[in-house]
Tab-separated table of C-alpha atoms in Angstrom:
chain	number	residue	atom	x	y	z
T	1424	UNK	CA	13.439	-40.178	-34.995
T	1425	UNK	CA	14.973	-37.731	-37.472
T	1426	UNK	CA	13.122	-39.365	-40.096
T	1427	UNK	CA	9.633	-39.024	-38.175
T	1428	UNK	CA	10.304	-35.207	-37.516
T	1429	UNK	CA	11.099	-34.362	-41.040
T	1430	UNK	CA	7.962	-35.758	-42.388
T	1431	UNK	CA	5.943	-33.976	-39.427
T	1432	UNK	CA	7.392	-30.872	-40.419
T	1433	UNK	CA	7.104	-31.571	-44.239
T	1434	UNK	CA	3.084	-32.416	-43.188
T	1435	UNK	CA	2.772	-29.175	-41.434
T	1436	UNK	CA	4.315	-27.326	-44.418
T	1437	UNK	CA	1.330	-28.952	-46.742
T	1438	UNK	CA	-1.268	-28.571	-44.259
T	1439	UNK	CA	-0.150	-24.263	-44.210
T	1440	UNK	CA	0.220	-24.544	-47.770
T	1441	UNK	CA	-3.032	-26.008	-48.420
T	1442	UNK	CA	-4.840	-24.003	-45.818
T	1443	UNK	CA	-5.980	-21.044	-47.796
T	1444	UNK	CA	-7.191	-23.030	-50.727
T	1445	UNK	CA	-9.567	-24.881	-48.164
T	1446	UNK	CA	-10.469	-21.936	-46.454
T	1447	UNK	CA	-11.388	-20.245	-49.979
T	1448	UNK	CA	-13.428	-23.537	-50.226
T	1449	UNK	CA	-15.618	-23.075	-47.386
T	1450	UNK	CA	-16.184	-19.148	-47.588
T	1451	UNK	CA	-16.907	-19.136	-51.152
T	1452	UNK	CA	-20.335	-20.940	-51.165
T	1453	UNK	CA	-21.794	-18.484	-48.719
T	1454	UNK	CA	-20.440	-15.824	-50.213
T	1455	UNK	CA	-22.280	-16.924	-53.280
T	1456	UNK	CA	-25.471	-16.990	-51.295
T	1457	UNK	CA	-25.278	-13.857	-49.310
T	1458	UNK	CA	-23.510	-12.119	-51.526
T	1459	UNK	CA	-20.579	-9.253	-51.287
T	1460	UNK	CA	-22.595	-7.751	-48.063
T	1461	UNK	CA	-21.019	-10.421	-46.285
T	1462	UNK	CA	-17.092	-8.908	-47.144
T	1463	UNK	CA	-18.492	-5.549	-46.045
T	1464	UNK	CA	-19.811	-7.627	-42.515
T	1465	UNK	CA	-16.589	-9.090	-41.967
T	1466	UNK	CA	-14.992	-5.454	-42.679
T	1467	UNK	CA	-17.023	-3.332	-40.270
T	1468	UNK	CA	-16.899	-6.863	-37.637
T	1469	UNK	CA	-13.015	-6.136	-38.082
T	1470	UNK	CA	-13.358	-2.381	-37.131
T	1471	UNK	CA	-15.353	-3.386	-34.285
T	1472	UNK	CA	-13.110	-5.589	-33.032
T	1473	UNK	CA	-9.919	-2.819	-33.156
T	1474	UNK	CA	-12.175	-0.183	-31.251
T	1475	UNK	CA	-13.002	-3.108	-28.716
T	1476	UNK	CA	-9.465	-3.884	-28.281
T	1477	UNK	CA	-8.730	0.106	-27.949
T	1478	UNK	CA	-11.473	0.666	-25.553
T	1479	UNK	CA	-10.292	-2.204	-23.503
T	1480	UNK	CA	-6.950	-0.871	-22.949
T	1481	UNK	CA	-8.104	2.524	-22.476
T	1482	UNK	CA	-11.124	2.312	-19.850
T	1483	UNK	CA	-9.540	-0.777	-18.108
T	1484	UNK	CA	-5.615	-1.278	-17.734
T	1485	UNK	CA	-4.964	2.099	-18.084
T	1486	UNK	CA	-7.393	3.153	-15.084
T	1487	UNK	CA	-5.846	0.086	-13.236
T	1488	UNK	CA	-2.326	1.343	-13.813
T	1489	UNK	CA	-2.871	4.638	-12.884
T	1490	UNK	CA	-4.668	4.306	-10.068
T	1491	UNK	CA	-4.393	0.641	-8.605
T	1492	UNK	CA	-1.018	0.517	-9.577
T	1493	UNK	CA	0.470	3.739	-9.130
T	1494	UNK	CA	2.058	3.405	-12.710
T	1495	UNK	CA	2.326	5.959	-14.939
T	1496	UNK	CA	0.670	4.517	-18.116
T	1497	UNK	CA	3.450	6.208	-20.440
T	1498	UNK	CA	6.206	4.089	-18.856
T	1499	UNK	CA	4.341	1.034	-18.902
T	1500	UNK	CA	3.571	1.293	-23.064
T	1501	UNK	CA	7.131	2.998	-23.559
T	1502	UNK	CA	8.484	-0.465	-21.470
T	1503	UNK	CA	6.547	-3.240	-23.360
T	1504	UNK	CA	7.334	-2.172	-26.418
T	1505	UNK	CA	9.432	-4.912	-27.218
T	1506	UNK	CA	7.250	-7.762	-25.402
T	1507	UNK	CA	3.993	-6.018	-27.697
T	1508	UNK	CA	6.258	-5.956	-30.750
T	1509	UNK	CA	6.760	-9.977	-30.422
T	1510	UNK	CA	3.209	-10.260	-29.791
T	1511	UNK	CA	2.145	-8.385	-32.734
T	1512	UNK	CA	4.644	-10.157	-35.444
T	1513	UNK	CA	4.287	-13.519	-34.490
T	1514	UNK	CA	0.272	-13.512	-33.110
T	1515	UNK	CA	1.745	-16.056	-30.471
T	1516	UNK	CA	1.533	-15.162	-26.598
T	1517	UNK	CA	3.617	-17.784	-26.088
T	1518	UNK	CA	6.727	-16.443	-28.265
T	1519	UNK	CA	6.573	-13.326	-26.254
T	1520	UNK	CA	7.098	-14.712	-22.849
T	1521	UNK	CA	11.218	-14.248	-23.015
T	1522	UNK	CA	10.583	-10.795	-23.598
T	1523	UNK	CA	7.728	-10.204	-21.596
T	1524	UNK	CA	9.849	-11.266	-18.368
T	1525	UNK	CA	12.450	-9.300	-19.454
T	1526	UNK	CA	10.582	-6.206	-19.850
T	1527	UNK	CA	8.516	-7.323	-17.172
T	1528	UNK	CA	11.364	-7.075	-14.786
T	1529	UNK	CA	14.035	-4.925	-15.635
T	1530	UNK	CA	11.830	-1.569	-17.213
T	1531	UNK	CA	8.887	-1.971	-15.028
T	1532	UNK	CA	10.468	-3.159	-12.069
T	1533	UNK	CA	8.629	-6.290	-10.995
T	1534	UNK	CA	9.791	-8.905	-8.816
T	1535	UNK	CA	11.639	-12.142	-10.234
T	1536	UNK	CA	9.185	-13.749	-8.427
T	1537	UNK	CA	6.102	-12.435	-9.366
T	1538	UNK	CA	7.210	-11.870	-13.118
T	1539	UNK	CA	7.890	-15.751	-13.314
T	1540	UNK	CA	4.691	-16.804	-11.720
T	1541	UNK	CA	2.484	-14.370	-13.466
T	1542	UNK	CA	3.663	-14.240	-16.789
T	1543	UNK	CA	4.027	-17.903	-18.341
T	1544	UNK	CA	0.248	-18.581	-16.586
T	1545	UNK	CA	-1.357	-15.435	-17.774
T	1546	UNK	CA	-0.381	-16.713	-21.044
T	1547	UNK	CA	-2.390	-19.996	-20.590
T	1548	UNK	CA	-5.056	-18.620	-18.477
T	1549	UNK	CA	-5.606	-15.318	-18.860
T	1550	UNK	CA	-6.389	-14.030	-22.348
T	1551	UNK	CA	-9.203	-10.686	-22.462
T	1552	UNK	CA	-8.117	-9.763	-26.156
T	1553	UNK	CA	-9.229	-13.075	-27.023
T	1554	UNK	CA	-12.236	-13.198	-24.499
T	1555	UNK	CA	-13.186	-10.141	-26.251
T	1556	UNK	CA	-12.779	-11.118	-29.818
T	1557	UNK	CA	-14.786	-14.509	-29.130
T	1558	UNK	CA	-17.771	-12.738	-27.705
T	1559	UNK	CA	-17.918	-10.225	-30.648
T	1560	UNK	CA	-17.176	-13.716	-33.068
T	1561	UNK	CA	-20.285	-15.093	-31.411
T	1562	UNK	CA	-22.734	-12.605	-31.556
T	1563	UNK	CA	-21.709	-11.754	-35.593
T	1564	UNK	CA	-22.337	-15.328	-37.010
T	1565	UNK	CA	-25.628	-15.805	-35.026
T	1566	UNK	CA	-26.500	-12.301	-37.101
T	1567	UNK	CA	-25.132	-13.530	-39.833
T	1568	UNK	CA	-27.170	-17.355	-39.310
T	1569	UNK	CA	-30.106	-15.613	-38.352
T	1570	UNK	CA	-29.761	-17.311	-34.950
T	1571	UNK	CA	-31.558	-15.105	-31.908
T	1572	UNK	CA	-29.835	-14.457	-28.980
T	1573	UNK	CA	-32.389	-14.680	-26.321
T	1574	UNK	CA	-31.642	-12.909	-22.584
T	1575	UNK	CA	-31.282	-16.436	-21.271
T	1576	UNK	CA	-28.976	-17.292	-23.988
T	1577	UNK	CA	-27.098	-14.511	-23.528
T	1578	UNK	CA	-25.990	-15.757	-20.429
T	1579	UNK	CA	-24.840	-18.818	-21.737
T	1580	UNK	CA	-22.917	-16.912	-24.326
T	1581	UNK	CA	-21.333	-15.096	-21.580
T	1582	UNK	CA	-20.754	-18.229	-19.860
T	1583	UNK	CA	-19.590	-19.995	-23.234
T	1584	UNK	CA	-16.826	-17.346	-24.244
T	1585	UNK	CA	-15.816	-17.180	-20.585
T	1586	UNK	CA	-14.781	-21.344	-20.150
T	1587	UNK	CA	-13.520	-20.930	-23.959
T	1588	UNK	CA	-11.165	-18.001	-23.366
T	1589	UNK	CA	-9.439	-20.580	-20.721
T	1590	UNK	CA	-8.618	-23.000	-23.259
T	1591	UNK	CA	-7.065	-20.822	-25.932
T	1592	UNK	CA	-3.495	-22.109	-26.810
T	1593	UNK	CA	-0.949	-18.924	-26.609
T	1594	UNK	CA	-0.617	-19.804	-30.574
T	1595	UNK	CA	-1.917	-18.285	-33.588
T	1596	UNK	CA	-5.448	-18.053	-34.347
T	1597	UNK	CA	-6.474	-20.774	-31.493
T	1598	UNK	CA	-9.210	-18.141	-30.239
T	1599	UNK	CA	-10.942	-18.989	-33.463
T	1600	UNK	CA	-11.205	-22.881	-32.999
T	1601	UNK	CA	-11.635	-23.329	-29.573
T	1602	UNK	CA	-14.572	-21.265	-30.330
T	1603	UNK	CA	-16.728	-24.232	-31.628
T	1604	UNK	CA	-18.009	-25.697	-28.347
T	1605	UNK	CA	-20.335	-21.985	-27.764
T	1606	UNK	CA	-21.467	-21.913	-31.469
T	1607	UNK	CA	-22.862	-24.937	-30.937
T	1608	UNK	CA	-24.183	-24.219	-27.945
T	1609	UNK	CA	-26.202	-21.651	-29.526
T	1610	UNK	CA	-27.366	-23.210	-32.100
T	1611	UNK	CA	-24.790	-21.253	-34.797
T	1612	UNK	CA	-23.387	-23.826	-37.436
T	1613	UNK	CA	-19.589	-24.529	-36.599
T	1614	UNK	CA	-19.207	-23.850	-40.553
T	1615	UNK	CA	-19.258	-20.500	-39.885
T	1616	UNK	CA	-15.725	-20.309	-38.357
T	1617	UNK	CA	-14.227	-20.158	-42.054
T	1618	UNK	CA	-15.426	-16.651	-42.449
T	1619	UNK	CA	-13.661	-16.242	-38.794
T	1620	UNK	CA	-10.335	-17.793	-40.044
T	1621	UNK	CA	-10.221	-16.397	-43.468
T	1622	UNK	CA	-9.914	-12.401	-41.709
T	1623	UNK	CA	-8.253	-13.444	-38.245
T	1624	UNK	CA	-5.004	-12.232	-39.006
T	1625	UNK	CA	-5.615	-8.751	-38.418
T	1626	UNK	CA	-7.750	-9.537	-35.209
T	1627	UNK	CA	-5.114	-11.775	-33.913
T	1628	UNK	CA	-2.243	-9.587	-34.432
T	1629	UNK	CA	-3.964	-6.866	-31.698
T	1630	UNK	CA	-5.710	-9.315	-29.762
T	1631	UNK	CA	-2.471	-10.931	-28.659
T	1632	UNK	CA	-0.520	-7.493	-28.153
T	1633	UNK	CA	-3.917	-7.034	-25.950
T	1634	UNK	CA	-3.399	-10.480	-24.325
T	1635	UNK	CA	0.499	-9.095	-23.399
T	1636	UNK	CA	-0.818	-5.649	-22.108
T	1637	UNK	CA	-2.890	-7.832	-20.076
T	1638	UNK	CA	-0.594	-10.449	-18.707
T	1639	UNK	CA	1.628	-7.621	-18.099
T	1640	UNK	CA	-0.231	-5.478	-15.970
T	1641	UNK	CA	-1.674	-7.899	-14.015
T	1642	UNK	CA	1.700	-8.497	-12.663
T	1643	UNK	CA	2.395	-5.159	-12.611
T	1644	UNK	CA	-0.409	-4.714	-10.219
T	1645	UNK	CA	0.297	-7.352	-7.926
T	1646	UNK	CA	3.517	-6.244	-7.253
T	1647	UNK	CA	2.630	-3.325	-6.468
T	1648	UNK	CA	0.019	-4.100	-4.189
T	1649	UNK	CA	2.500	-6.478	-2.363
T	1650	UNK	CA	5.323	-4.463	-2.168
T	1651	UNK	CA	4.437	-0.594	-2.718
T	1652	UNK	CA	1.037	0.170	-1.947
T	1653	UNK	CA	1.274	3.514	-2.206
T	1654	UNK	CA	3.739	4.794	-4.426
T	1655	UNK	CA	3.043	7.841	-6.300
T	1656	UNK	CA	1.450	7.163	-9.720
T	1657	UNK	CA	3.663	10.191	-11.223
T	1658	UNK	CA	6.656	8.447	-9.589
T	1659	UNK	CA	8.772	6.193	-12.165
């Protein structure tokens, strides 16, 4: 059994090791053909994506804190610091779960109960940052394909990023595979993913402190609805 695990790991090492040689592979031929305007694409797509993230946090869980909740919004960042900091080091939803409950419970002062529930299945189920990034994903390689979106497929875009987004493993740079099934749904080659993976990093570093923020507040709320209704939003 010992044996078995070592080479496993020893496999994974080569495959991580061997990754961004492939990935240079696949990117570099339609680089070649669309030239350097594609790096300046996948620079201003990046941008987009941050702004998207920002926006999302600003005109929806801070609204929803402040006045669903009855949170103040400055001790809900100051108290996931730690549970955002995980997030953001290791891109993995899943690694910040210990520290999400923690913070979950004993800054912001959710139930046992609810933190337990909410937490570990918002990190399989419930995902915007990466819901976000897909959609924006999507619609940038049908540009860059020269695929139309029609209205109707639009919908099934919608649709598409919205059954994908359930399926994303809480690990690193899953948002980007599980992506395949809607590109092909929409006639956008799967190929095109290697441009995805070869810039993710930055994307998935804030689109998992976004998943967090998420997962967070969501049990932030329904505590609060169950238990305090009406507390004060400029009460701690």
């Amino acid at each position: 059994a010992e044996d078995m695990s070592e080479a496993l790991i020893k496999l994974v090492w080569w495959v991580l090791y061997m990754a961004p040689i492939g990935i240079f592979g696949l990117i570099a031929p339609a680089t070649a053909l669309l030239g350097w305007g594609l790096i300046q694409s996948l620079g201003i797509f990046i941008v987009c994506v941050l702004v998207g993230l920002l926006l999302l946090i600003g005109l929806v869980f801070v609204p929803i804190l402040f006045f669903v909740a009855k949170m103040k919004p400055s001790r809900f960042f100051k108290g996931t610091m730690g549970a955002v900091s995980v997030a953001f080091s290791t891109t993995s939803t899943a690694a910040a779960i210990p520290v999400s409950l923690e913070e979950t419970t004993k800054n912001l002062g959710v139930s046992d109960t609810v933190a337990d529930l909410l937490i570990p299945l918002g990190a399989s189920m419930y995902r915007p940052g990466s819901a976000l990034f897909q959609g924006a994903a999507i619609v940038f390689l049908a540009h860059i394909y020269n695929v139309p979106i029609a209205m109707g497929t639009a919908g099934a875009v919608i649709l598409a990023t919205f059954l994908v987004s359930l399926t994303v493993a809480p690990v690193p740079s899953s948002s980007v595979v599980t992506m395949a099934p809607a590109l092909d749904a929409i006639g956008v080659p799967v190929a095109g993913l290697a441009f995805m993976l070869g810039v993710d990093r930055i994307p998935d570093m804030m689109r998992t402190c976004v998943n967090v923020l998420g997962q967070i507040s969501a049990a932030v709320l329904i505590d609060r609805k169950n238990t305090n209704p009406t507390k004060d939003p400029n009460s701690n």
